[in-house]
Coordinates of C-alpha atoms and ligand atoms in Angstrom, one line a residue:
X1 CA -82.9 -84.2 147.5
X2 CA -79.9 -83.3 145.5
X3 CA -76.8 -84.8 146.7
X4 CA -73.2 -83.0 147.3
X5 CA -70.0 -83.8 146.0
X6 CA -67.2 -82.4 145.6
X7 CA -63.1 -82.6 144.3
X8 CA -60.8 -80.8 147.1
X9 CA -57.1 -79.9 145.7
X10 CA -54.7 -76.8 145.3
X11 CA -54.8 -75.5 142.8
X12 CA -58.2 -76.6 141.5
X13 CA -59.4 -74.5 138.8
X14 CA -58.2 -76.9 136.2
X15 CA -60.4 -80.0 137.6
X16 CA -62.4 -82.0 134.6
X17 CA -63.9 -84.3 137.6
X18 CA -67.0 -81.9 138.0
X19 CA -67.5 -82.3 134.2
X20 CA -66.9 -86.1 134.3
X21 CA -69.3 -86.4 137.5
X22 CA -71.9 -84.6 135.9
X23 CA -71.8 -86.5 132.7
X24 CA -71.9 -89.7 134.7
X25 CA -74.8 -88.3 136.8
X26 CA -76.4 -87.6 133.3
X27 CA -76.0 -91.0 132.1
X28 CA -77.3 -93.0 135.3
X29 CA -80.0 -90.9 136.1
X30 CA -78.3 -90.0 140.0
X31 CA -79.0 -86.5 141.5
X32 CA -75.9 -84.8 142.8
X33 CA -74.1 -82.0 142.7
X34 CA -70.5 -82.1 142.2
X35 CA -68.3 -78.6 142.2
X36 CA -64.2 -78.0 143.0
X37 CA -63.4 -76.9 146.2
X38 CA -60.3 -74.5 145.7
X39 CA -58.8 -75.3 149.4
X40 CA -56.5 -73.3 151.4
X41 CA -52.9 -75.2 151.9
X42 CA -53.9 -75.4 155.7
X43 CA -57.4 -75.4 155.5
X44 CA -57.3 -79.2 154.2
X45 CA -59.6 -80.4 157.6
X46 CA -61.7 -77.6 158.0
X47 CA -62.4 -77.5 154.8
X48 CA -63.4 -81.4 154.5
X49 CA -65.4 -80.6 158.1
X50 CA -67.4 -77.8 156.6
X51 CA -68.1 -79.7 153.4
X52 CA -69.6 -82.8 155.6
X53 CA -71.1 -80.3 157.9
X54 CA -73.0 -78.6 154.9
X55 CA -74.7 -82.0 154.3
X56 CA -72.0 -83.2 151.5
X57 CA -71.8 -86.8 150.7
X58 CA -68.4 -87.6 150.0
X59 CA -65.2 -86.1 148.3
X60 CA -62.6 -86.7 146.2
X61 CA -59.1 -86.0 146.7
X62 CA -56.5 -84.4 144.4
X63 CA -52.5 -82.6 145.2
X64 CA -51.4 -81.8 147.2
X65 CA -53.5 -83.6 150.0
X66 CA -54.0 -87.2 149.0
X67 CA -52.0 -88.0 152.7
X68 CA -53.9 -85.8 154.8
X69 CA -56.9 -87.5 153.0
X70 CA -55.6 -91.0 154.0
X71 CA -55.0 -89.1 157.4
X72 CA -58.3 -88.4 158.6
X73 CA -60.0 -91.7 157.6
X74 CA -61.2 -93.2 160.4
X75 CA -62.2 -96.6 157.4
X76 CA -58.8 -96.8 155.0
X77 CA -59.1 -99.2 152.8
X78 CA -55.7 -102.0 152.0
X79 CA -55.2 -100.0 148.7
X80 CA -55.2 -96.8 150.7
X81 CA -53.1 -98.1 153.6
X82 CA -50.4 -99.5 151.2
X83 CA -50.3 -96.3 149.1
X84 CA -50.3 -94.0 152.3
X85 CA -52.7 -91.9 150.5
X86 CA -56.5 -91.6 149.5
X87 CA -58.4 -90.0 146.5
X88 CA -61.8 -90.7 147.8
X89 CA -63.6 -90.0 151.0
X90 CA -67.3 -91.3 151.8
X91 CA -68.4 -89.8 154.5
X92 CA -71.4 -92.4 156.7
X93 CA -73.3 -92.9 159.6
X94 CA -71.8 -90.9 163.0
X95 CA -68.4 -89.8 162.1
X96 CA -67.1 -92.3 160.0
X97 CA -64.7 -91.2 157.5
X98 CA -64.1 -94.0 154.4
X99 CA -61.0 -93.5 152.3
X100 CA -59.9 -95.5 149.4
X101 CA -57.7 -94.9 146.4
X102 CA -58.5 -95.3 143.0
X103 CA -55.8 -93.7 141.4
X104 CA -54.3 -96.9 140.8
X105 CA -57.6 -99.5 139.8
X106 CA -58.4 -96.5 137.4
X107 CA -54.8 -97.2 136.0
X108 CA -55.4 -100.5 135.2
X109 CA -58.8 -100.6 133.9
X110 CA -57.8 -97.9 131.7
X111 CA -54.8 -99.8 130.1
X112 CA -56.5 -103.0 130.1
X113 CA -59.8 -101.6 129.0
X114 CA -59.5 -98.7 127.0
X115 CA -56.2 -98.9 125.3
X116 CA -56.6 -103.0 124.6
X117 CA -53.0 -103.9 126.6
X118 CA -53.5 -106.6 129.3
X119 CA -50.9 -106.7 132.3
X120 CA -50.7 -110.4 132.5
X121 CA -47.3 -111.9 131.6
X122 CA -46.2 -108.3 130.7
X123 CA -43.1 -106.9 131.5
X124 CA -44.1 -103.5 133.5
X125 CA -41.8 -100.4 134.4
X126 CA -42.9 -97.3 136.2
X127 CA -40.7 -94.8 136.9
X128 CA -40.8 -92.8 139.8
X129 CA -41.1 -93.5 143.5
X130 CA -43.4 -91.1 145.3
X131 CA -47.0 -91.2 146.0
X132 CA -48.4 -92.0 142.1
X133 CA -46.5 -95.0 141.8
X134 CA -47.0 -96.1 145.8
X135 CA -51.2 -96.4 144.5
X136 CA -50.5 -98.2 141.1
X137 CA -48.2 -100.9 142.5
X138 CA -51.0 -103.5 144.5
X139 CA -53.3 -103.1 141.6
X140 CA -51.4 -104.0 138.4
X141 CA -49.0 -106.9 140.7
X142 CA -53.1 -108.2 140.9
X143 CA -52.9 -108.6 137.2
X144 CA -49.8 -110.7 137.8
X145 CA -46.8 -109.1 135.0
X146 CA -44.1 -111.6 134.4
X147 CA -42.3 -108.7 135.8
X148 CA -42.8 -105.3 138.0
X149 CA -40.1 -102.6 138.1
X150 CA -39.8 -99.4 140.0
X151 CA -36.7 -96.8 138.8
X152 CA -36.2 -93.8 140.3
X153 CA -33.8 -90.8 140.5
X154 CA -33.4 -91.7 144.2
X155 CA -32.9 -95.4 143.7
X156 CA -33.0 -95.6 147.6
X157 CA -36.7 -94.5 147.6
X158 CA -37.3 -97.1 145.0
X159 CA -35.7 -99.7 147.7
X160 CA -37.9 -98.9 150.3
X161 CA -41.3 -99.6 147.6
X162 CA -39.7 -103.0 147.8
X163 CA -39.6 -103.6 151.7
X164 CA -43.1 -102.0 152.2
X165 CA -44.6 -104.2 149.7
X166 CA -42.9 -106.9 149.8
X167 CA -46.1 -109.1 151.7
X168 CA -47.9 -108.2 148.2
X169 CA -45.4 -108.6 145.4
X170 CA -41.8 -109.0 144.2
X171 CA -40.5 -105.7 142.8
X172 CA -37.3 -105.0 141.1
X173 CA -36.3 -101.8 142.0
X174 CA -33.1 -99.1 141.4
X175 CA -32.3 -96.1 139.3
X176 CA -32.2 -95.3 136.1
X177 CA -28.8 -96.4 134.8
X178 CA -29.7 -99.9 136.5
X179 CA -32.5 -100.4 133.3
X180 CA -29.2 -100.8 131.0
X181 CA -30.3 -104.2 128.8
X182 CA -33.9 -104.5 130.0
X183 CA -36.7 -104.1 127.6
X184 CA -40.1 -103.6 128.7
X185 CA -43.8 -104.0 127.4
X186 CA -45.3 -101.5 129.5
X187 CA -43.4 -98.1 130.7
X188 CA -45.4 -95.7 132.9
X189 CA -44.2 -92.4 133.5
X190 CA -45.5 -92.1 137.4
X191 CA -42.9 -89.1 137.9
X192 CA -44.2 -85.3 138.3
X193 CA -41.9 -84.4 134.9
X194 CA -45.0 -84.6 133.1
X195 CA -45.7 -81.1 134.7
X196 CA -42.3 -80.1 134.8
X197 CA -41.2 -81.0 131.5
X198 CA -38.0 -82.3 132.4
X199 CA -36.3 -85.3 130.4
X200 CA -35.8 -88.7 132.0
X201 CA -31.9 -90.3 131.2
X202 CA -33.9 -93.3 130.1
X203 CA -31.1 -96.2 128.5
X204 CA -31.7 -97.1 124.6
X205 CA -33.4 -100.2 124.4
X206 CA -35.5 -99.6 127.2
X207 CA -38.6 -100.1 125.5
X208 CA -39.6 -103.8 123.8
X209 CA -41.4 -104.2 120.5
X210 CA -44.9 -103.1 120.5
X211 CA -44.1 -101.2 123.6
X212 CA -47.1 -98.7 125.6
X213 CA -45.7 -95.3 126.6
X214 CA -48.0 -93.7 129.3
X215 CA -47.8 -91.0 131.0
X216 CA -50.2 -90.3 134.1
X217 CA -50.2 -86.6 133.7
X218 CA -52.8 -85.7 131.3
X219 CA -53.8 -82.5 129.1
X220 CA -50.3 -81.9 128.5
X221 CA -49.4 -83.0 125.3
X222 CA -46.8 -85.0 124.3
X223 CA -44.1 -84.6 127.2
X224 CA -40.5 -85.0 127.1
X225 CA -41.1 -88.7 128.3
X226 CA -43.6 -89.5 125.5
X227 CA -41.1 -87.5 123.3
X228 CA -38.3 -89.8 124.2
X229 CA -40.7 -92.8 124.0
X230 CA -41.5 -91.9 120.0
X231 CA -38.0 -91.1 119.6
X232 CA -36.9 -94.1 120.4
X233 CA -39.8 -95.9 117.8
X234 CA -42.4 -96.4 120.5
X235 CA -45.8 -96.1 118.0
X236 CA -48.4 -96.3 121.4
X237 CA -47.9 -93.5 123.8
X238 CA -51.1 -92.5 125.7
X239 CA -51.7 -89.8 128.6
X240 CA -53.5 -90.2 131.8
X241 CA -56.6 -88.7 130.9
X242 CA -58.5 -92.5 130.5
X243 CA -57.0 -92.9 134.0
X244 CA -58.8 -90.0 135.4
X245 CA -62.0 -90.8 134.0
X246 CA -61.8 -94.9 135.3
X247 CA -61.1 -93.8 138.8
X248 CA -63.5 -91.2 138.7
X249 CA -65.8 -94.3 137.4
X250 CA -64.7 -96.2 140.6
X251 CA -65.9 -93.3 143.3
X252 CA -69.0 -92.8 141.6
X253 CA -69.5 -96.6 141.7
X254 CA -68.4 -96.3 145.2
X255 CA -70.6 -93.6 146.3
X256 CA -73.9 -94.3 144.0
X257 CA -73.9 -98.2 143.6
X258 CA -74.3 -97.3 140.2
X259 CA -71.2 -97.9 137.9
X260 CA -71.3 -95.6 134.9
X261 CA -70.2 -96.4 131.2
X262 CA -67.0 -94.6 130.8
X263 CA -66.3 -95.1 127.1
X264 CA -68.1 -92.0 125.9
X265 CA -66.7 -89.9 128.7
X266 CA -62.9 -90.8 127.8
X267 CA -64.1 -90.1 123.8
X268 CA -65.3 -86.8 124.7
X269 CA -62.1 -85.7 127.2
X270 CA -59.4 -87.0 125.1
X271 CA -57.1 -84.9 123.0
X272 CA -54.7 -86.0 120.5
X273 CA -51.7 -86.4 121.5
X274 CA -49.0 -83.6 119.2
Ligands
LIG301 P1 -46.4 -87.9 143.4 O1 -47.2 -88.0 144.6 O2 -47.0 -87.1 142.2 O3 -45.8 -89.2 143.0 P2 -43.9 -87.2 144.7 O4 -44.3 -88.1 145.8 O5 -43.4 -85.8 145.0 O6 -45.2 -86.9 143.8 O7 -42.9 -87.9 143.7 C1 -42.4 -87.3 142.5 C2 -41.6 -88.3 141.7 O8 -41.1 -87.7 140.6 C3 -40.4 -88.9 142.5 O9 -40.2 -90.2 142.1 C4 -39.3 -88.0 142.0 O10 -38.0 -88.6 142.1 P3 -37.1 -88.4 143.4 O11 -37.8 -89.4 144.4 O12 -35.8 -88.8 143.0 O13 -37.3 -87.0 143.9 C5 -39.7 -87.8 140.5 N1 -39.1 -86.7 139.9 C6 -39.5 -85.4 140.0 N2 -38.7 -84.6 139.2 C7 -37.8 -85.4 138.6 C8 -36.8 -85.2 137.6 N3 -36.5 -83.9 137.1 N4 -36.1 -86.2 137.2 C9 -36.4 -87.5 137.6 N5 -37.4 -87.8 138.5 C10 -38.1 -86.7 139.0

């Protein structure tokens, strides 16, 4: 029997995880059905009860309710607990709801993997404060950087990173004016100006030689931060889309036992970057 699967998220329409799931599902030989779920912004619950009710098999998780996810797990995972948010929901036995969060794993294996730039001894900067950079902090401090920095606009959100995870790594944390004189190897945009299109007031010098550039959001171009980043004679800028398809990679692995080759998939999804 075929089974279900689905991406929850408002809006929806512009999901590329049914594609990916169904390529994966291709590749591996596994028989599911994956579709969106366009879901009401109060409908989060009943929606997730309907879907398990219907027979479904587990979900996945995009904004606006990644907390509400993490929310009605009765089985977080750490990653999840840490991030305050899930991406993924497996739905077992009685009423067990797992949750985990691959945002973050799918991150890593997509700078380490697919763009060729290990973590290790690296000097890494995200900018932002809010839930994408909450799930991508426990997951690159496990590829130990020489040195981890949040920035945000609200430094004092940035602060409070550094209390809640401060059992799992050193962070240096502030705002934006604080980066004055650093240099780093790695600089992720984990802000929402990707989809805005607002500029960041990053200082000169901000990024080392041979520097990455990434920005999470994907499908969108070249933003103002990747702008700024090429600007300021940054040659290796990259979007999020190899980050979508790696955590995508990670639930299927999760749900199916089966963990898919996700080199093709990225190929196929990516779009130069002009
Ligand atoms: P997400 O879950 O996508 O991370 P979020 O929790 O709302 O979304 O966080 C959005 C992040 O983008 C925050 O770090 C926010 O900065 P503030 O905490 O100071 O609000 C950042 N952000 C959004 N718009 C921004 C802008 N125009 N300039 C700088 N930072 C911005």
């Amino acid at each position: 029997m075929t089974d279900r699967y689905a991406v929850l998220g408002h809006p929806i329409g512009h999901s590329k995880s049914p594609l990916i799931h169904s390529l994966f599902a291709r590749a591996t030989g596994q028989d599911i059905a994956y579709t969106a779920i366009e879901t009401p912004l109060d409908g989060f619950d009943d929606t997730v009860r309907a879907f398990r009710a219907g027979g479904g098999r587990g979900l996945n998780v995009s904004l606006p309710f990644k907390l509400q996810a993490f929310e009605i797990a009765t089985d977080p995972s750490e990653r999840a607990r840490l991030a305050g948010a899930a991406n993924c929901l497996k739905f077992e036995g009685g009423d067990r709801i797992h949750a985990d969060n691959f945002d973050g794993v799918g991150l890593v294996n997509d700078l380490q993997r697919n763009l060729a730039c290990p973590l290790a001894g690296k000097r890494v900067l995200l900018l932002g404060a809010g839930g994408a950079t909450r799930g991508a902090l426990l997951p690159i401090a496990a590829e130990r950087p020489a040195l981890l920095a949040v920035a945000n606009r609200t430094a004092d959100k940035a602060h409070a990173l550094k209390r809640d995870f401060a059992a799992h790594t050193a962070l240096q944390t502030g705002g934006y004016g604080e980066l004055s004189g650093q240099a780093f190897d790695v600089v992720i945009n984990a802000t929402s100006t990707g989809l805005s299109q607002d500029a960041l007031p990053l200082p000169a010098g901000l990024f080392a030689p041979g520097a990455l550039a990434y920005e999470m959001v994907y499908g969108k171009g070249l933003t103002p931060f990747l702008k700024q980043a090429q600007a300021a004679g940054v040659a290796r800028v990259a979007d999020g889309v190899g980050m979508l398809v790696e955590q995508a990679a990670e639930a299927f692995h999760w749900w199916r036992g089966v963990r898919p080759d996700t080199r093709p998939v990225v190929d196929q999804l990516t779009v130069p970057l002009v």
